């Protein structure tokens, strides 16, 4: 039987690890490398599915932790699954909740069996295990579901990181044993902190379990970017060419370019939607803080060369006005622009791979792009 | 020269004052009776112009008071006018700001010349006069602009009301003298509080000044509904058949039906958009509070018979989820539904007038409709 999720390699950059591909899912195929807009609670904040389609989004991410708590995975199943519930007929990936539970800090307790935690909503006691997280994601019905893992904090010592990696590997097997839906694909997650040998070992042992795709987790958790890139380099060497590779929680342009150069196919991050709601637009010239007085009488679009709905129809002055007077439509216009920007950014990167000029794209980008590195 | 705004009477109900018509403006024509969605700050809260068009909105209202303060009428003029600024190419009506200034209570001081007031934003001292309010609306460039009037509180004694009416009449003339743009139409506003003879006198004297349309102001300010209807009855008797009539700030279904029965053509109210943002949907069976537990597993649309974007694509359970977890998209879906409901409600009323069955519509509505009267 054909697996639910397959990766098709279309073009390998001869000079770097960058690759152009296509991922096939039960809800359509999409080109890679790709950026996945985040719809944490079954909604990409402020947007309708039609707006995501207009900008070319082929897959979005939603979050098992949040949906498990509200409205509950069983309710979503009863609704006919997440696609139907939220009116999105293209691909969906759900995060397992491992990262969110990890982020709860003192509110969670990890055991071999799973994680007991306090809900961030009402403090009530909850429990997630590999089996429960996987079953929950089966109920949600996303195309790609993620293994329930432990995300190691940074910094962490070798012993803790090694034991945590072993736990993540045992949990990965339990997730795999639980996942019985032939219309979904379960991705394994490589952990191992900032230790190269652990990254290598984790990658190899996950590959032995044979998943339809592999994520790199536990990065962008506070470490210097150079260290993240080192870990990526070593991890990607040990992941197979014929499977999708997903770098979790990363989405600023500089990290996207570095990730693609190393062979990552999929990315997600709340960055573009979150900064939009803070009044910031992303452009090829860096960030544009729309509230600034300099845009008061600026009747140009955010970006003259952008063909998103926002830039085709609205001026900086209008968006600035909306943001200043707290009109929701302003956040929506910025969200549309930022997601369109990132999706288009990935499209252009892919095009450069297809045309054997990714190194040129990389050089031009790193020379000109002024994104604030601290903003990741 | 043809006036910018003309009213075309298409069908008069033979049994009541209800009438079907069409208003022509420099930005297109629209059928009446009509409900105008409110876009106070140059945005109908949460919505894009395309969504308003999809539901059939032919005219929206925006507010001179708010735009005068932020971003400033001159800036909107510099942007090419309100239509271009907010990307809306159909008709716009702007309120003069009289009502908002009146609502400021102790923060404003009225003189013959105009009103000195404190901005609700930063407390800074501002001044609006008939000339300034009219010039500001000319800068905004709305198709229909409103005279700057004094809205009398309820209750108010005869002497105060009479003097206020005289002031409003003098101000109406000053607005008329200021308004020189042939592409805009200035409507007079009938005041006179809850005194029939004042309403009659105010209507007659405004009609003598000859405006392209007349609004009934100073109603729905706390008086019993029966009293409002009485005032409407007497006022409408004294307004000409060949001009548009606009009942300001009224928009619950029961008031719309009563207004139409008496011959009103235009209505506006923040009610449908405001209650949407409180999680309430409007239906033919009354209000539906989407947060209620009874909708948790309800996978039907808000209204099975509604063909709005929301009802075509989303369930009560999904919208309830969005509202509970504070997702903006939930407010947007409810706003779309409520405005579509009211626009469609007016469309059906108009159809009943066209088909000589408005009295039947009225009877059925008053017998079945369970809207809470207190909600106005």
mmCIF file of C-alpha atoms in Angstrom, chain B residues 42-222:
data_model
loop_
_atom_site.group_PDB
_atom_site.id
_atom_site.type_symbol
_atom_site.label_atom_id
_atom_site.label_comp_id
_atom_site.label_asym_id
_atom_site.label_seq_id
_atom_site.Cartn_x
_atom_site.Cartn_y
_atom_site.Cartn_z
ATOM 1 C CA UNK B 42 -12.943 53.758 7.850
ATOM 2 C CA UNK B 43 -13.329 50.017 8.413
ATOM 3 C CA UNK B 44 -16.410 47.895 9.008
ATOM 4 C CA UNK B 45 -14.946 46.109 11.990
ATOM 5 C CA UNK B 46 -13.129 42.856 11.071
ATOM 6 C CA UNK B 47 -14.290 42.892 7.416
ATOM 7 C CA UNK B 48 -12.787 43.499 3.979
ATOM 8 C CA UNK B 49 -14.723 45.438 1.324
ATOM 9 C CA UNK B 50 -15.057 42.269 -0.743
ATOM 10 C CA UNK B 51 -16.968 40.602 2.076
ATOM 11 C CA UNK B 52 -19.381 43.545 2.246
ATOM 12 C CA UNK B 53 -19.905 43.354 -1.488
ATOM 13 C CA UNK B 54 -20.534 39.630 -1.375
ATOM 14 C CA UNK B 55 -23.392 40.188 1.048
ATOM 15 C CA UNK B 56 -24.796 42.906 -1.202
ATOM 16 C CA UNK B 57 -23.967 46.068 0.737
ATOM 17 C CA UNK B 58 -24.493 49.064 -1.542
ATOM 18 C CA UNK B 59 -23.594 51.778 0.930
ATOM 19 C CA UNK B 60 -21.702 51.942 4.206
ATOM 20 C CA UNK B 61 -21.536 54.594 6.874
ATOM 21 C CA UNK B 62 -18.409 56.120 8.306
ATOM 22 C CA UNK B 63 -17.973 58.712 10.978
ATOM 23 C CA UNK B 64 -16.734 62.242 10.618
ATOM 24 C CA UNK B 65 -16.102 62.657 14.344
ATOM 25 C CA UNK B 66 -13.707 59.725 14.479
ATOM 26 C CA UNK B 67 -11.987 60.408 11.159
ATOM 27 C CA UNK B 68 -11.686 64.120 11.961
ATOM 28 C CA UNK B 69 -9.675 63.093 15.034
ATOM 29 C CA UNK B 70 -7.807 60.135 13.517
ATOM 30 C CA UNK B 71 -6.284 60.062 10.945
ATOM 31 C CA UNK B 72 -7.633 63.556 10.168
ATOM 32 C CA UNK B 73 -9.866 64.534 7.249
ATOM 33 C CA UNK B 74 -7.052 66.352 5.468
ATOM 34 C CA UNK B 75 -4.991 63.179 5.427
ATOM 35 C CA UNK B 76 -7.906 61.230 3.957
ATOM 36 C CA UNK B 77 -8.305 63.957 1.328
ATOM 37 C CA UNK B 78 -4.603 63.715 0.564
ATOM 38 C CA UNK B 79 -5.060 59.950 0.148
ATOM 39 C CA UNK B 80 -7.615 60.641 -2.571
ATOM 40 C CA UNK B 81 -10.712 60.541 -0.393
ATOM 41 C CA UNK B 82 -12.338 57.959 1.827
ATOM 42 C CA UNK B 83 -13.344 55.629 -1.020
ATOM 43 C CA UNK B 84 -9.775 55.235 -2.186
ATOM 44 C CA UNK B 85 -8.312 55.278 1.333
ATOM 45 C CA UNK B 86 -10.422 52.328 2.449
ATOM 46 C CA UNK B 87 -10.741 50.587 -0.935
ATOM 47 C CA UNK B 88 -14.532 50.866 -1.175
ATOM 48 C CA UNK B 89 -15.934 51.952 -4.513
ATOM 49 C CA UNK B 90 -19.615 51.869 -3.625
ATOM 50 C CA UNK B 91 -21.517 54.635 -1.830
ATOM 51 C CA UNK B 92 -20.492 56.068 1.536
ATOM 52 C CA UNK B 93 -22.452 58.211 3.961
ATOM 53 C CA UNK B 94 -20.662 60.107 6.704
ATOM 54 C CA UNK B 95 -22.290 61.142 9.914
ATOM 55 C CA UNK B 96 -21.384 64.744 10.814
ATOM 56 C CA UNK B 97 -20.140 64.032 14.316
ATOM 57 C CA UNK B 98 -23.027 65.869 15.959
ATOM 58 C CA UNK B 99 -24.271 62.769 17.713
ATOM 59 C CA UNK B 100 -20.811 61.675 18.919
ATOM 60 C CA UNK B 101 -20.024 65.130 20.271
ATOM 61 C CA UNK B 102 -23.404 65.184 21.995
ATOM 62 C CA UNK B 103 -22.584 61.806 23.552
ATOM 63 C CA UNK B 104 -19.486 63.252 25.203
ATOM 64 C CA UNK B 105 -21.729 64.805 27.885
ATOM 65 C CA UNK B 106 -19.761 67.039 30.224
ATOM 66 C CA UNK B 107 -16.790 67.010 27.894
ATOM 67 C CA UNK B 108 -18.477 69.370 25.413
ATOM 68 C CA UNK B 109 -19.768 72.923 25.401
ATOM 69 C CA UNK B 110 -22.247 74.166 22.854
ATOM 70 C CA UNK B 111 -22.358 77.762 21.585
ATOM 71 C CA UNK B 112 -23.972 79.454 18.624
ATOM 72 C CA UNK B 113 -20.720 79.082 16.761
ATOM 73 C CA UNK B 114 -20.280 75.359 17.363
ATOM 74 C CA UNK B 115 -19.138 72.789 19.901
ATOM 75 C CA UNK B 116 -15.934 72.834 21.902
ATOM 76 C CA UNK B 117 -15.134 69.378 23.187
ATOM 77 C CA UNK B 118 -12.432 67.174 24.615
ATOM 78 C CA UNK B 119 -11.248 64.373 22.370
ATOM 79 C CA UNK B 120 -12.249 60.969 23.794
ATOM 80 C CA UNK B 121 -8.756 59.759 22.838
ATOM 81 C CA UNK B 122 -6.356 62.107 24.578
ATOM 82 C CA UNK B 123 -8.542 64.785 26.168
ATOM 83 C CA UNK B 124 -7.189 67.479 23.864
ATOM 84 C CA UNK B 125 -9.460 70.456 23.117
ATOM 85 C CA UNK B 126 -11.225 70.351 19.760
ATOM 86 C CA UNK B 127 -13.837 72.412 17.977
ATOM 87 C CA UNK B 128 -16.509 71.462 15.494
ATOM 88 C CA UNK B 129 -18.895 73.891 13.840
ATOM 89 C CA UNK B 130 -21.326 73.483 10.966
ATOM 90 C CA UNK B 131 -18.654 74.870 8.651
ATOM 91 C CA UNK B 132 -15.817 72.713 10.009
ATOM 92 C CA UNK B 133 -17.921 69.533 10.107
ATOM 93 C CA UNK B 134 -19.125 70.122 6.559
ATOM 94 C CA UNK B 135 -15.675 70.971 5.215
ATOM 95 C CA UNK B 136 -14.316 67.884 6.935
ATOM 96 C CA UNK B 137 -16.954 65.739 5.251
ATOM 97 C CA UNK B 138 -16.179 67.390 1.937
ATOM 98 C CA UNK B 139 -12.546 66.412 2.481
ATOM 99 C CA UNK B 140 -13.566 62.846 3.243
ATOM 100 C CA UNK B 141 -15.564 62.832 0.028
ATOM 101 C CA UNK B 142 -18.497 60.661 1.077
ATOM 102 C CA UNK B 143 -21.436 60.599 -1.343
ATOM 103 C CA UNK B 144 -23.942 61.569 1.317
ATOM 104 C CA UNK B 145 -22.880 63.905 4.082
ATOM 105 C CA UNK B 146 -24.928 64.934 7.093
ATOM 106 C CA UNK B 147 -25.723 68.318 8.549
ATOM 107 C CA UNK B 148 -24.082 69.149 11.875
ATOM 108 C CA UNK B 149 -26.910 69.172 14.417
ATOM 109 C CA UNK B 150 -27.545 69.110 18.109
ATOM 110 C CA UNK B 151 -29.052 65.861 19.280
ATOM 111 C CA UNK B 152 -31.391 66.556 22.214
ATOM 112 C CA UNK B 153 -31.139 64.168 25.160
ATOM 113 C CA UNK B 154 -34.159 62.296 26.471
ATOM 114 C CA UNK B 155 -35.995 63.529 28.407
ATOM 115 C CA UNK B 156 -35.687 67.266 27.672
ATOM 116 C CA UNK B 157 -38.169 70.051 28.370
ATOM 117 C CA UNK B 158 -40.010 71.920 25.652
ATOM 118 C CA UNK B 159 -38.067 75.161 25.978
ATOM 119 C CA UNK B 160 -34.663 73.483 25.718
ATOM 120 C CA UNK B 161 -35.835 71.322 22.848
ATOM 121 C CA UNK B 162 -37.313 74.269 20.968
ATOM 122 C CA UNK B 163 -34.129 76.340 21.313
ATOM 123 C CA UNK B 164 -31.998 73.388 20.319
ATOM 124 C CA UNK B 165 -34.165 72.843 17.257
ATOM 125 C CA UNK B 166 -33.747 76.472 16.257
ATOM 126 C CA UNK B 167 -29.998 76.100 16.625
ATOM 127 C CA UNK B 168 -30.049 72.922 14.535
ATOM 128 C CA UNK B 169 -32.005 74.788 11.837
ATOM 129 C CA UNK B 170 -29.556 77.697 11.791
ATOM 130 C CA UNK B 171 -26.692 75.216 11.671
ATOM 131 C CA UNK B 172 -28.391 73.333 8.823
ATOM 132 C CA UNK B 173 -28.392 76.529 6.766
ATOM 133 C CA UNK B 174 -24.712 77.122 7.554
ATOM 134 C CA UNK B 175 -23.898 73.547 6.493
ATOM 135 C CA UNK B 176 -25.816 74.130 3.267
ATOM 136 C CA UNK B 177 -23.954 77.363 2.632
ATOM 137 C CA UNK B 178 -20.631 75.576 3.160
ATOM 138 C CA UNK B 179 -21.357 72.562 1.001
ATOM 139 C CA UNK B 180 -20.149 73.410 -2.500
ATOM 140 C CA UNK B 181 -19.125 70.016 -3.864
ATOM 141 C CA UNK B 182 -21.498 68.991 -6.675
ATOM 142 C CA UNK B 183 -20.528 65.331 -6.251
ATOM 143 C CA UNK B 184 -21.873 65.110 -2.742
ATOM 144 C CA UNK B 185 -25.354 65.421 -1.289
ATOM 145 C CA UNK B 186 -26.048 67.042 2.086
ATOM 146 C CA UNK B 187 -28.954 65.655 4.114
ATOM 147 C CA UNK B 188 -30.817 67.758 6.675
ATOM 148 C CA UNK B 189 -31.648 66.249 10.047
ATOM 149 C CA UNK B 190 -35.041 66.647 11.697
ATOM 150 C CA UNK B 191 -34.776 67.191 15.440
ATOM 151 C CA UNK B 192 -37.486 68.330 17.851
ATOM 152 C CA UNK B 193 -37.174 65.798 20.638
ATOM 153 C CA UNK B 194 -40.403 64.103 21.642
ATOM 154 C CA UNK B 195 -42.614 67.110 20.769
ATOM 155 C CA UNK B 196 -44.874 66.634 17.796
ATOM 156 C CA UNK B 197 -45.209 70.321 16.899
ATOM 157 C CA UNK B 198 -41.457 70.772 17.016
ATOM 158 C CA UNK B 199 -40.935 67.721 14.807
ATOM 159 C CA UNK B 200 -43.477 69.126 12.335
ATOM 160 C CA UNK B 201 -41.973 72.575 12.377
ATOM 161 C CA UNK B 202 -38.424 71.296 12.020
ATOM 162 C CA UNK B 203 -39.407 69.063 9.107
ATOM 163 C CA UNK B 204 -41.238 71.853 7.311
ATOM 164 C CA UNK B 205 -38.474 74.386 7.703
ATOM 165 C CA UNK B 206 -35.813 71.898 6.554
ATOM 166 C CA UNK B 207 -37.926 70.994 3.542
ATOM 167 C CA UNK B 208 -38.124 74.687 2.714
ATOM 168 C CA UNK B 209 -34.325 74.719 2.586
ATOM 169 C CA UNK B 210 -34.508 71.899 0.053
ATOM 170 C CA UNK B 211 -32.086 69.072 0.799
ATOM 171 C CA UNK B 212 -31.643 65.991 -1.421
ATOM 172 C CA UNK B 213 -32.592 63.824 1.559
ATOM 173 C CA UNK B 214 -33.765 64.078 5.168
ATOM 174 C CA UNK B 215 -32.749 62.193 8.245
ATOM 175 C CA UNK B 216 -34.749 61.757 11.410
ATOM 176 C CA UNK B 217 -32.360 62.300 14.287
ATOM 177 C CA UNK B 218 -32.682 62.382 18.040
ATOM 178 C CA UNK B 219 -34.607 59.122 18.235
ATOM 179 C CA UNK B 220 -33.602 55.835 19.860
ATOM 180 C CA UNK B 221 -31.948 57.868 22.610
ATOM 181 C CA UNK B 222 -33.648 56.134 25.533
#
